[in-house]
mmCIF file of N, CA and C in Angstrom:
data_model
loop_
_atom_site.group_PDB
_atom_site.id
_atom_site.type_symbol
_atom_site.label_atom_id
_atom_site.label_comp_id
_atom_site.label_asym_id
_atom_site.label_seq_id
_atom_site.Cartn_x
_atom_site.Cartn_y
_atom_site.Cartn_z
ATOM 1 N N MET A 1 34.346 -7.483 24.633
ATOM 2 C CA MET A 1 34.907 -6.153 24.826
ATOM 3 C C MET A 1 35.995 -6.218 25.890
ATOM 4 N N GLU A 2 36.961 -5.390 25.708
ATOM 5 C CA GLU A 2 38.033 -5.313 26.710
ATOM 6 C C GLU A 2 37.803 -4.129 27.635
ATOM 7 N N ALA A 3 38.291 -4.279 28.840
ATOM 8 C CA ALA A 3 38.191 -3.172 29.799
ATOM 9 C C ALA A 3 39.149 -2.064 29.376
ATOM 10 N N GLY A 4 38.714 -0.816 29.509
ATOM 11 C CA GLY A 4 39.547 0.325 29.137
ATOM 12 C C GLY A 4 40.685 0.521 30.130
ATOM 13 N N LYS A 5 41.592 1.459 29.801
ATOM 14 C CA LYS A 5 42.742 1.747 30.663
ATOM 15 C C LYS A 5 42.249 2.244 32.020
ATOM 16 N N ASP A 6 42.779 1.685 33.057
ATOM 17 C CA ASP A 6 42.424 1.994 34.445
ATOM 18 C C ASP A 6 40.954 1.695 34.757
ATOM 19 N N LYS A 7 40.361 0.749 34.036
ATOM 20 C CA LYS A 7 38.968 0.363 34.275
ATOM 21 C C LYS A 7 38.928 -1.084 34.744
ATOM 22 N N LEU A 8 37.981 -1.384 35.557
ATOM 23 C CA LEU A 8 37.824 -2.723 36.065
ATOM 24 C C LEU A 8 36.928 -3.568 35.129
ATOM 25 N N TYR A 9 35.963 -2.908 34.471
ATOM 26 C CA TYR A 9 35.006 -3.618 33.620
ATOM 27 C C TYR A 9 35.059 -3.083 32.178
ATOM 28 N N CYS A 10 34.519 -3.890 31.270
ATOM 29 C CA CYS A 10 34.421 -3.469 29.864
ATOM 30 C C CYS A 10 33.277 -2.464 29.721
ATOM 31 N N GLY A 11 33.098 -1.951 28.502
ATOM 32 C CA GLY A 11 32.056 -0.960 28.250
ATOM 33 C C GLY A 11 30.656 -1.462 28.554
ATOM 34 N N GLU A 12 30.409 -2.721 28.308
ATOM 35 C CA GLU A 12 29.088 -3.288 28.548
ATOM 36 C C GLU A 12 28.779 -3.390 30.037
ATOM 37 N N HIS A 13 29.797 -3.689 30.819
ATOM 38 C CA HIS A 13 29.587 -3.882 32.263
ATOM 39 C C HIS A 13 30.159 -2.730 33.097
ATOM 40 N N GLY A 14 30.499 -1.623 32.458
ATOM 41 C CA GLY A 14 31.081 -0.474 33.157
ATOM 42 C C GLY A 14 30.140 0.139 34.182
ATOM 43 N N PHE A 15 28.858 -0.035 34.007
ATOM 44 C CA PHE A 15 27.888 0.505 34.966
ATOM 45 C C PHE A 15 28.099 -0.061 36.367
ATOM 46 N N MET A 16 28.724 -1.235 36.441
ATOM 47 C CA MET A 16 28.921 -1.879 37.746
ATOM 48 C C MET A 16 29.943 -1.113 38.584
ATOM 49 N N GLU A 17 30.853 -0.427 37.931
ATOM 50 C CA GLU A 17 31.850 0.364 38.662
ATOM 51 C C GLU A 17 31.199 1.556 39.330
ATOM 52 N N LYS A 18 30.301 2.222 38.617
ATOM 53 C CA LYS A 18 29.717 3.465 39.111
ATOM 54 C C LYS A 18 28.625 3.214 40.128
ATOM 55 N N GLY A 19 28.123 2.024 40.162
ATOM 56 C CA GLY A 19 27.086 1.708 41.127
ATOM 57 C C GLY A 19 25.676 1.837 40.560
ATOM 58 N N SER A 20 25.544 2.267 39.302
ATOM 59 C CA SER A 20 24.191 2.333 38.725
ATOM 60 C C SER A 20 23.851 0.957 38.162
ATOM 61 N N ARG A 21 22.604 0.724 38.006
ATOM 62 C CA ARG A 21 22.198 -0.584 37.510
ATOM 63 C C ARG A 21 21.616 -0.458 36.106
ATOM 64 N N ARG A 22 21.619 -1.586 35.368
ATOM 65 C CA ARG A 22 21.073 -1.612 34.008
ATOM 66 C C ARG A 22 19.620 -2.092 34.075
ATOM 67 N N ILE A 23 18.806 -1.472 33.263
ATOM 68 C CA ILE A 23 17.403 -1.864 33.174
ATOM 69 C C ILE A 23 17.070 -2.155 31.712
ATOM 70 N N VAL A 24 15.986 -2.862 31.500
ATOM 71 C CA VAL A 24 15.534 -3.182 30.151
ATOM 72 C C VAL A 24 14.997 -1.906 29.512
ATOM 73 N N CYS A 25 15.351 -1.683 28.280
ATOM 74 C CA CYS A 25 14.871 -0.509 27.542
ATOM 75 C C CYS A 25 13.348 -0.587 27.408
ATOM 76 N N PRO A 26 12.620 0.464 27.757
ATOM 77 C CA PRO A 26 11.155 0.441 27.656
ATOM 78 C C PRO A 26 10.659 0.373 26.202
ATOM 79 N N LEU A 27 11.465 0.810 25.241
ATOM 80 C CA LEU A 27 11.061 0.796 23.842
ATOM 81 C C LEU A 27 11.352 -0.531 23.156
ATOM 82 N N ASP A 28 12.435 -1.196 23.598
ATOM 83 C CA ASP A 28 12.827 -2.456 22.975
ATOM 84 C C ASP A 28 13.457 -3.353 24.032
ATOM 85 N N PRO A 29 12.758 -4.399 24.472
ATOM 86 C CA PRO A 29 13.276 -5.250 25.547
ATOM 87 C C PRO A 29 14.455 -6.132 25.122
ATOM 88 N N LYS A 30 14.926 -5.982 23.903
ATOM 89 C CA LYS A 30 16.056 -6.783 23.446
ATOM 90 C C LYS A 30 17.387 -6.239 23.937
ATOM 91 N N HIS A 31 17.401 -5.036 24.474
ATOM 92 C CA HIS A 31 18.653 -4.492 24.995
ATOM 93 C C HIS A 31 18.404 -3.756 26.317
ATOM 94 N N THR A 32 19.498 -3.494 27.009
ATOM 95 C CA THR A 32 19.409 -2.826 28.314
ATOM 96 C C THR A 32 20.131 -1.491 28.253
ATOM 97 N N VAL A 33 19.884 -0.666 29.283
ATOM 98 C CA VAL A 33 20.479 0.671 29.348
ATOM 99 C C VAL A 33 20.715 1.017 30.826
ATOM 100 N N CYS A 34 21.728 1.855 31.077
ATOM 101 C CA CYS A 34 21.970 2.299 32.451
ATOM 102 C C CYS A 34 20.779 3.117 32.924
ATOM 103 N N GLU A 35 20.374 2.879 34.135
ATOM 104 C CA GLU A 35 19.201 3.561 34.678
ATOM 105 C C GLU A 35 19.389 5.070 34.723
ATOM 106 N N ASP A 36 20.585 5.519 35.044
ATOM 107 C CA ASP A 36 20.808 6.959 35.133
ATOM 108 C C ASP A 36 20.940 7.627 33.755
ATOM 109 N N LYS A 37 21.075 6.841 32.690
ATOM 110 C CA LYS A 37 21.171 7.394 31.333
ATOM 111 C C LYS A 37 19.917 7.101 30.510
ATOM 112 N N LEU A 38 18.856 6.716 31.178
ATOM 113 C CA LEU A 38 17.626 6.323 30.482
ATOM 114 C C LEU A 38 17.044 7.467 29.655
ATOM 115 N N HIS A 39 17.015 8.673 30.210
ATOM 116 C CA HIS A 39 16.422 9.804 29.489
ATOM 117 C C HIS A 39 17.179 10.077 28.185
ATOM 118 N N THR A 40 18.503 10.092 28.235
ATOM 119 C CA THR A 40 19.312 10.320 27.040
ATOM 120 C C THR A 40 19.117 9.181 26.031
ATOM 121 N N HIS A 41 19.066 7.964 26.559
ATOM 122 C CA HIS A 41 18.889 6.809 25.688
ATOM 123 C C HIS A 41 17.539 6.868 24.958
ATOM 124 N N MET A 42 16.495 7.288 25.648
ATOM 125 C CA MET A 42 15.160 7.343 25.047
ATOM 126 C C MET A 42 15.131 8.321 23.864
ATOM 127 N N LEU A 43 15.958 9.351 23.892
ATOM 128 C CA LEU A 43 15.993 10.328 22.806
ATOM 129 C C LEU A 43 16.664 9.779 21.549
ATOM 130 N N LYS A 44 17.610 8.850 21.728
ATOM 131 C CA LYS A 44 18.360 8.369 20.570
ATOM 132 C C LYS A 44 18.181 6.878 20.259
ATOM 133 N N CYS A 45 17.339 6.200 21.006
ATOM 134 C CA CYS A 45 17.132 4.770 20.796
ATOM 135 C C CYS A 45 16.551 4.517 19.397
ATOM 136 N N ASN A 46 17.095 3.525 18.687
ATOM 137 C CA ASN A 46 16.624 3.184 17.346
ATOM 138 C C ASN A 46 15.218 2.586 17.350
ATOM 139 N N ALA A 47 14.764 2.126 18.483
ATOM 140 C CA ALA A 47 13.449 1.498 18.561
ATOM 141 C C ALA A 47 12.330 2.517 18.743
ATOM 142 N N LYS A 48 12.667 3.792 18.929
ATOM 143 C CA LYS A 48 11.596 4.778 19.126
ATOM 144 C C LYS A 48 10.838 4.991 17.818
ATOM 145 N N GLU A 49 9.576 5.325 17.947
ATOM 146 C CA GLU A 49 8.719 5.498 16.776
ATOM 147 C C GLU A 49 9.138 6.736 16.003
ATOM 148 N N LYS A 50 9.268 6.534 14.684
ATOM 149 C CA LYS A 50 9.672 7.638 13.812
ATOM 150 C C LYS A 50 8.469 8.552 13.577
ATOM 151 N N PRO A 51 8.710 9.833 13.393
ATOM 152 C CA PRO A 51 7.578 10.736 13.116
ATOM 153 C C PRO A 51 6.971 10.422 11.744
ATOM 154 N N LYS A 52 5.658 10.483 11.657
ATOM 155 C CA LYS A 52 4.951 10.202 10.412
ATOM 156 C C LYS A 52 5.037 11.417 9.487
ATOM 157 N N PRO A 53 5.033 11.188 8.167
ATOM 158 C CA PRO A 53 5.020 12.315 7.230
ATOM 159 C C PRO A 53 3.735 13.134 7.404
ATOM 160 N N VAL A 54 3.774 14.387 7.008
ATOM 161 C CA VAL A 54 2.622 15.273 7.207
ATOM 162 C C VAL A 54 1.388 14.773 6.454
ATOM 163 N N TYR A 55 1.584 14.052 5.359
ATOM 164 C CA TYR A 55 0.453 13.583 4.571
ATOM 165 C C TYR A 55 -0.140 12.278 5.097
ATOM 166 N N TYR A 56 0.455 11.677 6.102
ATOM 167 C CA TYR A 56 -0.017 10.401 6.632
ATOM 168 C C TYR A 56 -1.224 10.624 7.538
ATOM 169 N N VAL A 57 -2.303 9.894 7.251
ATOM 170 C CA VAL A 57 -3.488 9.914 8.111
ATOM 171 C C VAL A 57 -3.803 8.465 8.452
ATOM 172 N N GLU A 58 -3.737 8.138 9.721
ATOM 173 C CA GLU A 58 -3.933 6.755 10.137
ATOM 174 C C GLU A 58 -5.350 6.282 9.815
ATOM 175 N N ASN A 59 -5.446 5.063 9.277
ATOM 176 C CA ASN A 59 -6.709 4.396 8.931
ATOM 177 C C ASN A 59 -7.539 5.170 7.907
ATOM 178 N N ILE A 60 -6.877 5.933 7.054
ATOM 179 C CA ILE A 60 -7.624 6.720 6.063
ATOM 180 C C ILE A 60 -8.375 5.821 5.093
ATOM 181 N N ASN A 61 -7.855 4.642 4.785
ATOM 182 C CA ASN A 61 -8.493 3.746 3.833
ATOM 183 C C ASN A 61 -9.281 2.620 4.496
ATOM 184 N N ALA A 62 -9.380 2.632 5.786
ATOM 185 C CA ALA A 62 -10.085 1.554 6.482
ATOM 186 C C ALA A 62 -11.564 1.589 6.118
ATOM 187 N N GLY A 63 -12.046 0.509 5.562
ATOM 188 C CA GLY A 63 -13.450 0.404 5.222
ATOM 189 C C GLY A 63 -13.793 0.958 3.851
ATOM 190 N N LEU A 64 -12.973 1.790 3.290
ATOM 191 C CA LEU A 64 -13.262 2.393 1.995
ATOM 192 C C LEU A 64 -13.286 1.341 0.896
ATOM 193 N N PHE A 65 -12.360 0.398 0.941
ATOM 194 C CA PHE A 65 -12.295 -0.639 -0.092
ATOM 195 C C PHE A 65 -13.580 -1.460 -0.114
ATOM 196 N N LEU A 66 -14.038 -1.862 1.046
ATOM 197 C CA LEU A 66 -15.251 -2.673 1.121
ATOM 198 C C LEU A 66 -16.454 -1.884 0.616
ATOM 199 N N THR A 67 -16.552 -0.615 0.977
ATOM 200 C CA THR A 67 -17.652 0.227 0.520
ATOM 201 C C THR A 67 -17.626 0.371 -0.994
ATOM 202 N N LEU A 68 -16.452 0.625 -1.540
ATOM 203 C CA LEU A 68 -16.304 0.773 -2.981
ATOM 204 C C LEU A 68 -16.636 -0.537 -3.699
ATOM 205 N N PHE A 69 -16.173 -1.645 -3.149
ATOM 206 C CA PHE A 69 -16.448 -2.958 -3.736
ATOM 207 C C PHE A 69 -17.952 -3.224 -3.771
ATOM 208 N N MET A 70 -18.645 -2.933 -2.689
ATOM 209 C CA MET A 70 -20.091 -3.159 -2.631
ATOM 210 C C MET A 70 -20.818 -2.258 -3.623
ATOM 211 N N PHE A 71 -20.359 -1.024 -3.776
ATOM 212 C CA PHE A 71 -20.967 -0.096 -4.732
ATOM 213 C C PHE A 71 -20.811 -0.613 -6.157
ATOM 214 N N ILE A 72 -19.617 -1.069 -6.504
ATOM 215 C CA ILE A 72 -19.363 -1.604 -7.843
ATOM 216 C C ILE A 72 -20.186 -2.864 -8.077
ATOM 217 N N LEU A 73 -20.292 -3.706 -7.080
ATOM 218 C CA LEU A 73 -21.094 -4.926 -7.186
ATOM 219 C C LEU A 73 -22.562 -4.585 -7.426
ATOM 220 N N LEU A 74 -23.084 -3.609 -6.714
ATOM 221 C CA LEU A 74 -24.474 -3.205 -6.877
ATOM 222 C C LEU A 74 -24.720 -2.649 -8.278
ATOM 223 N N ILE A 75 -23.830 -1.780 -8.751
ATOM 224 C CA ILE A 75 -23.956 -1.220 -10.099
ATOM 225 C C ILE A 75 -23.900 -2.331 -11.142
ATOM 226 N N SER A 76 -22.997 -3.292 -10.966
ATOM 227 C CA SER A 76 -22.868 -4.406 -11.913
ATOM 228 C C SER A 76 -24.147 -5.235 -11.955
ATOM 229 N N MET A 77 -24.725 -5.501 -10.796
ATOM 230 C CA MET A 77 -25.955 -6.290 -10.747
ATOM 231 C C MET A 77 -27.108 -5.547 -11.418
ATOM 232 N N LEU A 78 -27.203 -4.234 -11.185
ATOM 233 C CA LEU A 78 -28.255 -3.448 -11.828
ATOM 234 C C LEU A 78 -28.072 -3.421 -13.340
ATOM 235 N N LEU A 79 -26.852 -3.291 -13.792
ATOM 236 C CA LEU A 79 -26.572 -3.295 -15.218
ATOM 237 C C LEU A 79 -26.924 -4.650 -15.832
ATOM 238 N N LEU A 80 -26.577 -5.719 -15.160
ATOM 239 C CA LEU A 80 -26.903 -7.064 -15.634
ATOM 240 C C LEU A 80 -28.415 -7.258 -15.704
ATOM 241 N N LEU A 81 -29.126 -6.790 -14.696
ATOM 242 C CA LEU A 81 -30.584 -6.885 -14.683
ATOM 243 C C LEU A 81 -31.184 -6.098 -15.851
ATOM 244 N N PHE A 82 -30.660 -4.908 -16.090
ATOM 245 C CA PHE A 82 -31.124 -4.086 -17.201
ATOM 246 C C PHE A 82 -30.892 -4.789 -18.540
ATOM 247 N N ILE A 83 -29.723 -5.378 -18.718
ATOM 248 C CA ILE A 83 -29.406 -6.087 -19.965
ATOM 249 C C ILE A 83 -30.321 -7.291 -20.141
ATOM 250 N N LEU A 84 -30.567 -8.026 -19.078
ATOM 251 C CA LEU A 84 -31.467 -9.194 -19.167
ATOM 252 C C LEU A 84 -32.880 -8.769 -19.537
ATOM 253 N N LEU A 85 -33.375 -7.689 -18.931
ATOM 254 C CA LEU A 85 -34.707 -7.199 -19.266
ATOM 255 C C LEU A 85 -34.765 -6.731 -20.719
ATOM 256 N N LEU A 86 -33.734 -6.069 -21.165
ATOM 257 C CA LEU A 86 -33.664 -5.597 -22.544
ATOM 258 C C LEU A 86 -33.586 -6.765 -23.513
ATOM 259 N N PHE A 87 -32.805 -7.764 -23.173
ATOM 260 C CA PHE A 87 -32.600 -8.928 -24.031
ATOM 261 C C PHE A 87 -33.879 -9.743 -24.201
ATOM 262 N N THR A 88 -34.644 -9.895 -23.112
ATOM 263 C CA THR A 88 -35.873 -10.698 -23.193
ATOM 264 C C THR A 88 -36.916 -10.036 -24.077
ATOM 265 N N GLY A 89 -36.842 -8.738 -24.264
ATOM 266 C CA GLY A 89 -37.795 -8.039 -25.102
ATOM 267 C C GLY A 89 -37.417 -8.029 -26.574
ATOM 268 N N LEU A 90 -36.239 -8.521 -26.922
ATOM 269 C CA LEU A 90 -35.791 -8.505 -28.310
ATOM 270 C C LEU A 90 -36.164 -9.781 -29.038
ATOM 271 N N CYS A 91 -36.441 -9.664 -30.322
ATOM 272 C CA CYS A 91 -36.683 -10.830 -31.164
ATOM 273 C C CYS A 91 -35.386 -11.090 -31.918
ATOM 274 N N LEU A 92 -34.783 -12.216 -31.707
ATOM 275 C CA LEU A 92 -33.454 -12.473 -32.249
ATOM 276 C C LEU A 92 -33.482 -13.555 -33.330
ATOM 277 N N ASP A 93 -34.270 -13.342 -34.368
ATOM 278 C CA ASP A 93 -34.268 -14.266 -35.494
ATOM 279 C C ASP A 93 -33.199 -13.797 -36.478
ATOM 280 N N VAL A 94 -32.129 -14.533 -36.582
ATOM 281 C CA VAL A 94 -31.018 -14.166 -37.448
ATOM 282 C C VAL A 94 -31.045 -15.065 -38.671
ATOM 283 N N ASP A 95 -31.053 -14.418 -39.831
ATOM 284 C CA ASP A 95 -31.017 -15.188 -41.076
ATOM 285 C C ASP A 95 -29.574 -15.511 -41.428
ATOM 286 N N GLU A 96 -29.353 -16.743 -41.828
ATOM 287 C CA GLU A 96 -28.003 -17.165 -42.211
ATOM 288 C C GLU A 96 -27.919 -17.173 -43.731
ATOM 289 N N HIS A 97 -26.969 -16.464 -44.266
ATOM 290 C CA HIS A 97 -26.760 -16.410 -45.714
ATOM 291 C C HIS A 97 -25.370 -16.927 -46.016
ATOM 292 N N VAL A 98 -25.296 -18.031 -46.706
ATOM 293 C CA VAL A 98 -24.010 -18.567 -47.136
ATOM 294 C C VAL A 98 -23.900 -18.265 -48.622
ATOM 295 N N LEU A 99 -22.967 -17.406 -48.958
ATOM 296 C CA LEU A 99 -22.763 -17.018 -50.341
ATOM 297 C C LEU A 99 -21.841 -18.027 -51.017
ATOM 298 N N SER A 100 -21.765 -17.950 -52.307
ATOM 299 C CA SER A 100 -20.990 -18.946 -53.032
ATOM 300 C C SER A 100 -20.161 -18.280 -54.123
ATOM 301 N N HIS A 101 -19.159 -19.029 -54.554
ATOM 302 C CA HIS A 101 -18.285 -18.581 -55.641
ATOM 303 C C HIS A 101 -17.762 -19.835 -56.335
ATOM 304 N N SER A 102 -17.387 -19.696 -57.608
ATOM 305 C CA SER A 102 -16.936 -20.875 -58.362
ATOM 306 C C SER A 102 -15.684 -21.500 -57.739
ATOM 307 N N VAL A 103 -14.807 -20.684 -57.183
ATOM 308 C CA VAL A 103 -13.594 -21.204 -56.543
ATOM 309 C C VAL A 103 -13.966 -22.049 -55.330
ATOM 310 N N LEU A 104 -15.021 -21.658 -54.636
ATOM 311 C CA LEU A 104 -15.469 -22.394 -53.449
ATOM 312 C C LEU A 104 -15.844 -23.829 -53.819
ATOM 313 N N HIS A 105 -16.568 -23.997 -54.936
ATOM 314 C CA HIS A 105 -16.996 -25.340 -55.336
ATOM 315 C C HIS A 105 -15.800 -26.250 -55.601
ATOM 316 N N GLN A 106 -14.763 -25.703 -56.209
ATOM 317 C CA GLN A 106 -13.561 -26.497 -56.484
ATOM 318 C C GLN A 106 -12.891 -26.919 -55.184
ATOM 319 N N GLU A 107 -12.787 -25.992 -54.245
ATOM 320 C CA GLU A 107 -12.114 -26.294 -52.972
ATOM 321 C C GLU A 107 -12.939 -27.249 -52.107
ATOM 322 N N LEU A 108 -14.249 -27.156 -52.176
ATOM 323 C CA LEU A 108 -15.089 -28.074 -51.393
ATOM 324 C C LEU A 108 -14.975 -29.504 -51.896
ATOM 325 N N LYS A 109 -14.676 -29.666 -53.191
ATOM 326 C CA LYS A 109 -14.514 -31.008 -53.760
ATOM 327 C C LYS A 109 -13.125 -31.581 -53.503
ATOM 328 N N ASN A 110 -12.193 -30.755 -53.091
ATOM 329 C CA ASN A 110 -10.816 -31.184 -52.842
ATOM 330 C C ASN A 110 -10.799 -32.122 -51.628
ATOM 331 N N PRO A 111 -10.323 -33.375 -51.774
ATOM 332 C CA PRO A 111 -10.336 -34.336 -50.665
ATOM 333 C C PRO A 111 -9.369 -33.967 -49.532
ATOM 334 N N LYS A 112 -8.426 -33.083 -49.785
ATOM 335 C CA LYS A 112 -7.470 -32.683 -48.728
ATOM 336 C C LYS A 112 -8.126 -31.793 -47.676
ATOM 337 N N ASN A 113 -9.213 -31.135 -48.035
ATOM 338 C CA ASN A 113 -9.905 -30.245 -47.100
ATOM 339 C C ASN A 113 -10.909 -31.028 -46.269
ATOM 340 N N GLY A 114 -10.813 -30.915 -44.971
ATOM 341 C CA GLY A 114 -11.734 -31.612 -44.071
ATOM 342 C C GLY A 114 -12.923 -30.732 -43.719
ATOM 343 N N ASP A 115 -13.697 -31.171 -42.690
ATOM 344 C CA ASP A 115 -14.891 -30.432 -42.262
ATOM 345 C C ASP A 115 -14.552 -29.020 -41.783
ATOM 346 N N SER A 116 -13.472 -28.913 -41.006
ATOM 347 C CA SER A 116 -13.076 -27.603 -40.483
ATOM 348 C C SER A 116 -12.711 -26.659 -41.622
ATOM 349 N N ALA A 117 -11.988 -27.157 -42.625
ATOM 350 C CA ALA A 117 -11.593 -26.338 -43.768
ATOM 351 C C ALA A 117 -12.823 -25.912 -44.555
ATOM 352 N N HIS A 118 -13.821 -26.807 -44.702
ATOM 353 C CA HIS A 118 -15.056 -26.461 -45.417
ATOM 354 C C HIS A 118 -15.774 -25.314 -44.716
ATOM 355 N N LYS A 119 -15.848 -25.400 -43.393
ATOM 356 C CA LYS A 119 -16.518 -24.349 -42.617
ATOM 357 C C LYS A 119 -15.822 -23.008 -42.842
ATOM 358 N N HIS A 120 -14.513 -23.002 -42.764
ATOM 359 C CA HIS A 120 -13.752 -21.757 -42.928
ATOM 360 C C HIS A 120 -13.849 -21.233 -44.362
ATOM 361 N N LEU A 121 -13.849 -22.139 -45.320
ATOM 362 C CA LEU A 121 -13.970 -21.708 -46.715
ATOM 363 C C LEU A 121 -15.308 -21.005 -46.953
ATOM 364 N N ARG A 122 -16.400 -21.571 -46.428
ATOM 365 C CA ARG A 122 -17.720 -20.946 -46.588
ATOM 366 C C ARG A 122 -17.753 -19.573 -45.917
ATOM 367 N N GLN A 123 -17.165 -19.473 -44.727
ATOM 368 C CA GLN A 123 -17.144 -18.191 -44.015
ATOM 369 C C GLN A 123 -16.350 -17.158 -44.799
ATOM 370 N N GLN A 124 -15.190 -17.558 -45.266
ATOM 371 C CA GLN A 124 -14.324 -16.605 -45.949
ATOM 372 C C GLN A 124 -14.923 -16.134 -47.266
ATOM 373 N N VAL A 125 -15.488 -17.048 -48.061
ATOM 374 C CA VAL A 125 -16.050 -16.647 -49.344
ATOM 375 C C VAL A 125 -17.278 -15.772 -49.126
ATOM 376 N N SER A 126 -18.061 -16.049 -48.083
ATOM 377 C CA SER A 126 -19.234 -15.224 -47.794
ATOM 378 C C SER A 126 -18.813 -13.820 -47.379
ATOM 379 N N SER A 127 -17.832 -13.728 -46.480
ATOM 380 C CA SER A 127 -17.411 -12.404 -46.013
ATOM 381 C C SER A 127 -16.703 -11.637 -47.116
ATOM 382 N N GLN A 128 -15.896 -12.285 -47.930
ATOM 383 C CA GLN A 128 -15.194 -11.600 -49.017
ATOM 384 C C GLN A 128 -16.178 -11.136 -50.085
ATOM 385 N N TRP A 129 -17.124 -12.003 -50.433
ATOM 386 C CA TRP A 129 -18.087 -11.651 -51.467
ATOM 387 C C TRP A 129 -18.994 -10.523 -50.985
ATOM 388 N N ALA A 130 -19.459 -10.630 -49.724
ATOM 389 C CA ALA A 130 -20.323 -9.597 -49.155
ATOM 390 C C ALA A 130 -19.565 -8.282 -49.060
ATOM 391 N N HIS A 131 -18.318 -8.346 -48.716
ATOM 392 C CA HIS A 131 -17.490 -7.141 -48.591
ATOM 393 C C HIS A 131 -17.344 -6.451 -49.964
ATOM 394 N N SER A 132 -17.091 -7.241 -50.991
ATOM 395 C CA SER A 132 -16.911 -6.657 -52.314
ATOM 396 C C SER A 132 -18.214 -6.094 -52.857
ATOM 397 N N VAL A 133 -19.357 -6.690 -52.477
ATOM 398 C CA VAL A 133 -20.651 -6.189 -52.925
ATOM 399 C C VAL A 133 -20.991 -4.891 -52.210
ATOM 400 N N MET A 134 -20.720 -4.842 -50.897
ATOM 401 C CA MET A 134 -21.066 -3.655 -50.118
ATOM 402 C C MET A 134 -20.195 -2.467 -50.486
ATOM 403 N N TRP A 135 -18.950 -2.675 -50.838
ATOM 404 C CA TRP A 135 -18.049 -1.551 -51.097
ATOM 405 C C TRP A 135 -17.835 -1.460 -52.582
#
């Protein structure tokens, strides 16, 4: 900075002419301010805390997440326990029915079809045949 007209010091060091001293800003120690202008500086300093919006409530969510998480965990465990108790009381003997069709026999004899293709062919013919019978 250059010193102004009829000034001995630049704007940064102009306080030395008047005899006031510079002090560290109480809000932000990265800059200094003239001691006699401290009150004015405190009103306009960029480091001062901004007012919070009216809807802001400090620590409104503190602890809520953990409480909610524990509640969901407890409900999940109870539900799992209920399902396990229900499952142990069930008899789960499932009958397997593989249906057949004349086209299936031809495709099963085809050497190009491997084990995976045979499995899918049986599934598809069973579901298609069962579907046509039911509807």
